[in-house]
Tab-separated table of C-alpha atoms in Angstrom:
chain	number	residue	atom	x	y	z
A	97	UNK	CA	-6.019	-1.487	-24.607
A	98	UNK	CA	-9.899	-2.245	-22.893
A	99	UNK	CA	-8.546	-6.117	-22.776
A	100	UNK	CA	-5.497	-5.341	-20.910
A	101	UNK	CA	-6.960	-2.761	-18.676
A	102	UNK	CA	-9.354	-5.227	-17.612
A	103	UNK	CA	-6.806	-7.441	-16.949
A	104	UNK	CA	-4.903	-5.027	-15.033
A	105	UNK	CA	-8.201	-4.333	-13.217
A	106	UNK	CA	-8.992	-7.601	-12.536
A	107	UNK	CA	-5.569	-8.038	-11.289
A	108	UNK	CA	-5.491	-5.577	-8.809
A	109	UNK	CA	-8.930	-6.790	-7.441
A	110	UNK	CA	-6.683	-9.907	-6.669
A	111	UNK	CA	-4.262	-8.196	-5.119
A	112	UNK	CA	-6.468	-6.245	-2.944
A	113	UNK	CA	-8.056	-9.521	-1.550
A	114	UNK	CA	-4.544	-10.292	-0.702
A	115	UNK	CA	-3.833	-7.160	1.173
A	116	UNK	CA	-7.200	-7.817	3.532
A	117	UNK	CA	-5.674	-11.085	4.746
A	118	UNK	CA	-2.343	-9.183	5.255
A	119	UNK	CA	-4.213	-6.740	7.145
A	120	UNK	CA	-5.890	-9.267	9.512
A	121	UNK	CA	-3.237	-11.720	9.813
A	122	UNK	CA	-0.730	-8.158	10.733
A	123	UNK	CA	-3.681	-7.548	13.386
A	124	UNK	CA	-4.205	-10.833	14.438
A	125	UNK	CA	-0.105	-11.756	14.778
A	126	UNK	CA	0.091	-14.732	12.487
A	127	UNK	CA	2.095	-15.612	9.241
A	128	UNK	CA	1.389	-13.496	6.716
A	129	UNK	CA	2.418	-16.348	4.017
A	130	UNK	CA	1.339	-19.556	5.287
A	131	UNK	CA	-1.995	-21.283	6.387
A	132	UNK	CA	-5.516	-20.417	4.480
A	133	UNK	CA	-7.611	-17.612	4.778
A	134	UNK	CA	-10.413	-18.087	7.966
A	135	UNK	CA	-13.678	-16.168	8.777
A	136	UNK	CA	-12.381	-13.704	11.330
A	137	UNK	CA	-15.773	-14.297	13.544
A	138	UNK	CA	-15.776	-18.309	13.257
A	139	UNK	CA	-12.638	-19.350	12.198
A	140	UNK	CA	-13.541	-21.196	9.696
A	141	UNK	CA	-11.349	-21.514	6.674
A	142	UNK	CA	-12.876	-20.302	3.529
A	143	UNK	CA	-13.247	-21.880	0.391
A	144	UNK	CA	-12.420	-20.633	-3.116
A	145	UNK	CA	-15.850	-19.786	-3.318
A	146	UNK	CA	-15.891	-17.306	-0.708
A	147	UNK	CA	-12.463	-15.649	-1.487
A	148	UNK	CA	-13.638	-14.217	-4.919
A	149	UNK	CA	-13.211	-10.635	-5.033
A	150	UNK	CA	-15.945	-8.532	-5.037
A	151	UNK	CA	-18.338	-10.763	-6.123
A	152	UNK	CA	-17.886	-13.304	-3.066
A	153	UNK	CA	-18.736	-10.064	-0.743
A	154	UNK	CA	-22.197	-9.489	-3.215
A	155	UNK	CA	-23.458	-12.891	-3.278
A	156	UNK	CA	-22.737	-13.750	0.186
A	157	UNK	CA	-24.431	-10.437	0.961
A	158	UNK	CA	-22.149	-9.374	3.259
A	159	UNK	CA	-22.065	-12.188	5.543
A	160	UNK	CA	-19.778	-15.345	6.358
A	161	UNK	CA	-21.187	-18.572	4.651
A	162	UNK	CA	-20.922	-20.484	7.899
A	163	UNK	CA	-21.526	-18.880	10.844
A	164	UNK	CA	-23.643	-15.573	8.822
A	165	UNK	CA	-21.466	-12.575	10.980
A	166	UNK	CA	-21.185	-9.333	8.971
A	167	UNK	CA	-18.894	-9.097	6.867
A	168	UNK	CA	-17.055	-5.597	6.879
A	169	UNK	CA	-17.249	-3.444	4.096
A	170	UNK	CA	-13.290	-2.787	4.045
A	171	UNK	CA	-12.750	-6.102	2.333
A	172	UNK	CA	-14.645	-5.038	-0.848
A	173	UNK	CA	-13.493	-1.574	-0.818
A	174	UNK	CA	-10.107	-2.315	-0.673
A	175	UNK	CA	-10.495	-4.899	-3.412
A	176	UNK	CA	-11.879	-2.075	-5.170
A	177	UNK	CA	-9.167	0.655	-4.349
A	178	UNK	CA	-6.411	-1.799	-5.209
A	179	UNK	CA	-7.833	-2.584	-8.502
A	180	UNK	CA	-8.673	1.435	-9.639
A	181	UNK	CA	-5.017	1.962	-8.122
A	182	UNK	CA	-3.485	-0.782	-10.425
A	183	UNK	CA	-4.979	0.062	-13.531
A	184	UNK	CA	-4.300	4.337	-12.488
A	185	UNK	CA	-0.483	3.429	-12.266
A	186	UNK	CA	-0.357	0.732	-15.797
A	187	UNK	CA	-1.983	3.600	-17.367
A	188	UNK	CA	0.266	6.383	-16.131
A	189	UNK	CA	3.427	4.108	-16.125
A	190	UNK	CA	2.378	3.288	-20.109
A	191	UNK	CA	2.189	7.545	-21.066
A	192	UNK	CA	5.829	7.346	-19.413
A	193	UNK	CA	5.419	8.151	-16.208
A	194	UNK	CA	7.987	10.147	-14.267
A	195	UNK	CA	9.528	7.034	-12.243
A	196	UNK	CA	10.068	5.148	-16.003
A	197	UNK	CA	13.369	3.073	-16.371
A	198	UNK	CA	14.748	2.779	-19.539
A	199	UNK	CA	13.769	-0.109	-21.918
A	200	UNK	CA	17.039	-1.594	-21.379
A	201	UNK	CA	16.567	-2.066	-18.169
A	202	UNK	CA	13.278	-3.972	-18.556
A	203	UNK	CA	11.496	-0.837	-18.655
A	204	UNK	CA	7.856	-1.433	-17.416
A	205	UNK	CA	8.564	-5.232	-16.416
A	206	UNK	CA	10.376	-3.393	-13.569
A	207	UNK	CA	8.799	-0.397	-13.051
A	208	UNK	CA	4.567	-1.871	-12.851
A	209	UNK	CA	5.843	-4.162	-9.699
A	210	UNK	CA	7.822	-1.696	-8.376
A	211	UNK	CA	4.952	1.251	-7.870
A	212	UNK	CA	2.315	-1.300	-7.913
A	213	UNK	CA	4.249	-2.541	-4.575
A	214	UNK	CA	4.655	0.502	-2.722
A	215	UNK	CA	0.731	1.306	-3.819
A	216	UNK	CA	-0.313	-1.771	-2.390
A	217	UNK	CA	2.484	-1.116	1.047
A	218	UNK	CA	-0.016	2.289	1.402
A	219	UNK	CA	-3.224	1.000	0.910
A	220	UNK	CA	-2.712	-1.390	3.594
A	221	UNK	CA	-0.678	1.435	5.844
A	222	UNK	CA	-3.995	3.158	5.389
A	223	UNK	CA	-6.336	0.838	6.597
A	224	UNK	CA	-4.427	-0.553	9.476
A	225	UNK	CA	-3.745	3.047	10.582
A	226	UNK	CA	-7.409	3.714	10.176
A	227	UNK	CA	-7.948	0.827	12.518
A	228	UNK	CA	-5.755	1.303	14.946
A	229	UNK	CA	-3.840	4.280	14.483
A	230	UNK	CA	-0.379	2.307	14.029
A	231	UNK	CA	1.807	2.068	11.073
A	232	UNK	CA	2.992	-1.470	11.101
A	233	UNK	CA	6.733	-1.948	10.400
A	234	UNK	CA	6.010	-4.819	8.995
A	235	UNK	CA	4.712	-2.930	5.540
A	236	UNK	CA	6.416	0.320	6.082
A	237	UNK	CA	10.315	-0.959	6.436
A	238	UNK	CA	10.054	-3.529	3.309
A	239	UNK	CA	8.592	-0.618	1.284
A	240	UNK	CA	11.136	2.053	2.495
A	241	UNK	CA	14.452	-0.202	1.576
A	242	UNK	CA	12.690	-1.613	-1.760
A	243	UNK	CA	12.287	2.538	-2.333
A	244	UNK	CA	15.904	3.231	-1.406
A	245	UNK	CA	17.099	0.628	-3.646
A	246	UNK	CA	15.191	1.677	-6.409
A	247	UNK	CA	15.996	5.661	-6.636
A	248	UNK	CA	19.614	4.272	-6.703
A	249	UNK	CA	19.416	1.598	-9.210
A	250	UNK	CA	17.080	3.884	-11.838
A	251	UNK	CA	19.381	6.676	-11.655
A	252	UNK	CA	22.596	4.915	-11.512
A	253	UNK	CA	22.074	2.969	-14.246
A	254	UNK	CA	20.550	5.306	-17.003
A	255	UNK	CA	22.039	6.300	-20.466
A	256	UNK	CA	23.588	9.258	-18.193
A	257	UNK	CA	24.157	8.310	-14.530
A	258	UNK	CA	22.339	10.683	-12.633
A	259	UNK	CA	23.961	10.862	-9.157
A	260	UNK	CA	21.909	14.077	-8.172
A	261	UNK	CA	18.355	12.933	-8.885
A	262	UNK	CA	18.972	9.613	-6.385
A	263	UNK	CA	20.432	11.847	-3.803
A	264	UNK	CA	17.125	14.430	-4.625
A	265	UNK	CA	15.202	11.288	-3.074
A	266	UNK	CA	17.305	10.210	-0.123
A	267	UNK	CA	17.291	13.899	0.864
A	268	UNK	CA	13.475	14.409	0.713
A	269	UNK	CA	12.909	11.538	2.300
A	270	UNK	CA	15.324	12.210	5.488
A	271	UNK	CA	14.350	15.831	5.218
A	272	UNK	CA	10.433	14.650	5.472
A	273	UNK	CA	10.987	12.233	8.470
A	274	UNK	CA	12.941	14.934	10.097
A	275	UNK	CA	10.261	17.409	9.901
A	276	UNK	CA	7.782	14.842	11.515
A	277	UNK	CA	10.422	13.060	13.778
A	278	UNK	CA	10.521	16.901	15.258
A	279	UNK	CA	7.012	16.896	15.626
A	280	UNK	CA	6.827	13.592	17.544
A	281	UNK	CA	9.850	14.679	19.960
A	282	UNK	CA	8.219	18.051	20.859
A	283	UNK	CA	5.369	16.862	21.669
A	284	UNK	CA	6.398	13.050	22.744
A	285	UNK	CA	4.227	11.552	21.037
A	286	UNK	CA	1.170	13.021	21.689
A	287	UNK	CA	1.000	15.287	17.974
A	288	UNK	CA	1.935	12.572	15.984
A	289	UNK	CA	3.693	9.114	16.134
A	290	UNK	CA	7.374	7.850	15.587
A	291	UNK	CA	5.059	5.684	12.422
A	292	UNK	CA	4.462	9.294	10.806
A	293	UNK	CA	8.343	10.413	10.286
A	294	UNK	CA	8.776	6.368	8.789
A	295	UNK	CA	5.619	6.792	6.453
A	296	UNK	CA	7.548	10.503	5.236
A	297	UNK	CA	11.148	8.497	5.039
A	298	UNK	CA	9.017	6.292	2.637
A	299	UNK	CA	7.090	9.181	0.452
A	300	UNK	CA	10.135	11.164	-0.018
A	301	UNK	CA	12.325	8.032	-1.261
A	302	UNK	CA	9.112	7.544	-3.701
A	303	UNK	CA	8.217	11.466	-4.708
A	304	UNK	CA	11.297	13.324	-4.097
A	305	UNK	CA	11.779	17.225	-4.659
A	306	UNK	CA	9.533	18.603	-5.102
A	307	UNK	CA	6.853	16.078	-5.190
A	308	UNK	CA	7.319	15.508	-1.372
A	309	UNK	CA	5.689	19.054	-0.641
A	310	UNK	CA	2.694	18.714	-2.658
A	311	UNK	CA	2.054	14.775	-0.724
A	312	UNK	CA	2.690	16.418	2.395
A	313	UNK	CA	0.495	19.291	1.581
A	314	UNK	CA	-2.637	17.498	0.748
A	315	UNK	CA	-1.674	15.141	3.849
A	316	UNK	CA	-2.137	17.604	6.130
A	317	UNK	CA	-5.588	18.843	4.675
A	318	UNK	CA	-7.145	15.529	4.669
A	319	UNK	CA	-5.723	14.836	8.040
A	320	UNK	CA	-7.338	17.913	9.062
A	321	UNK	CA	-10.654	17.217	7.624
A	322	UNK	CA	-10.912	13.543	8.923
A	323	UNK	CA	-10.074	14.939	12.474
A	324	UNK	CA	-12.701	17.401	11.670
């Protein structure tokens, strides 16, 4: 179990190196999948060297090999988050998790890339939004159909179909983007954006009823204290 949590760990640190250059290359309008990863002061493409997780950040200390700009601190932390998020999901999804398909259905072979997916969809939400106070579509509209599809296909295709649970998802999640779609239209914008009621769409398909409330809940509270 300490071998493959490490793994898992070690994994997600990948990942979460990964999700920086989405981040940027979102920002800075190129292809997420093609060309290497450059220094975002110099443009100078990195080496394999300098694309270690973690440990690239430390032993650089913080700066860019070439041309020795700062280096922010979100590309370690996020590292970071996406690896403590990884391994918090393998071990949940292992105790059987609520969102676990049966082992006929692949079981965890599905399930891991499903939630590690929409994990790693939120983590970079978060951190662009924290930026610039946009949810891209390019990360929220992938997540939200892969979300749809998989309410549907996990409760359609159990032992015992269950219709009403994957309609118990759409429904939160329409019910969720409602409630903030009103917000945005009363106030036109100025409350909250049109990215708030897609980010709700998304964490209803994922939670459901009542799990919605409680995400919602704590969203508001840490909203408010960050505003604060």
């Amino acid at each position: 179990m300490i071998v493959s949590s490490v793994f898992i760990f070690l994994f997600g640190l990948v990942i979460g190196s990964f999700l920086n250059a989405v981040i940027w290359r979102i920002d800075s309008e190129r292809p997420v999948w093609r060309g290497r990863s450059v220094c975002p002061a110099c443009r100078r493409k990195l080496s394999w060297q300098d694309l270690i997780p973690v440990i690239s950040f430390l032993w650089l200390r913080g700066r860019c090999r070439y041309c020795k700009k700062q280096i922010s601190l979100q590309y370690p932390l996020v590292e970071l988050a996406a690896g403590a998020v990884f391994l918090a999901i393998f071990n949940f999804s292992a105790k059987g998790g609520p969102a676990s398909m049966p082992a006929a259905l692949g079981g965890p072979l599905f399930e891991l890339p499903y939630l590690w997916f929409i994990a790693s969809s939120l983590i970079v939400i978060f951190v662009y939004d924290l930026k610039h106070l946009i949810i891209p579509d390019k990360v929220v509209y992938p997540a939200i159909i892969l979300a749809f599809l998989w309410d549907f296909v996990r409760n359609l295709t159990l032992e015992i179909s269950n219709f009403g649970l994957a309609i118990n998802y759409l429904l939160a999640g329409l019910a969720a983007a409602a409630f903030f779609f009103i917000i945005y239209a009363l106030s036109r914008g100025r409350w909250m954006g049109l990215g708030d009621a897609k980010l709700a769409l998304l964490m209803g398909l994922a939670l459901g009823f009542p799990n919605v409330l409680v995400a919602l809940f704590f969203a508001f509270v840490l909203g408010a204290v960050f505003s604060l």
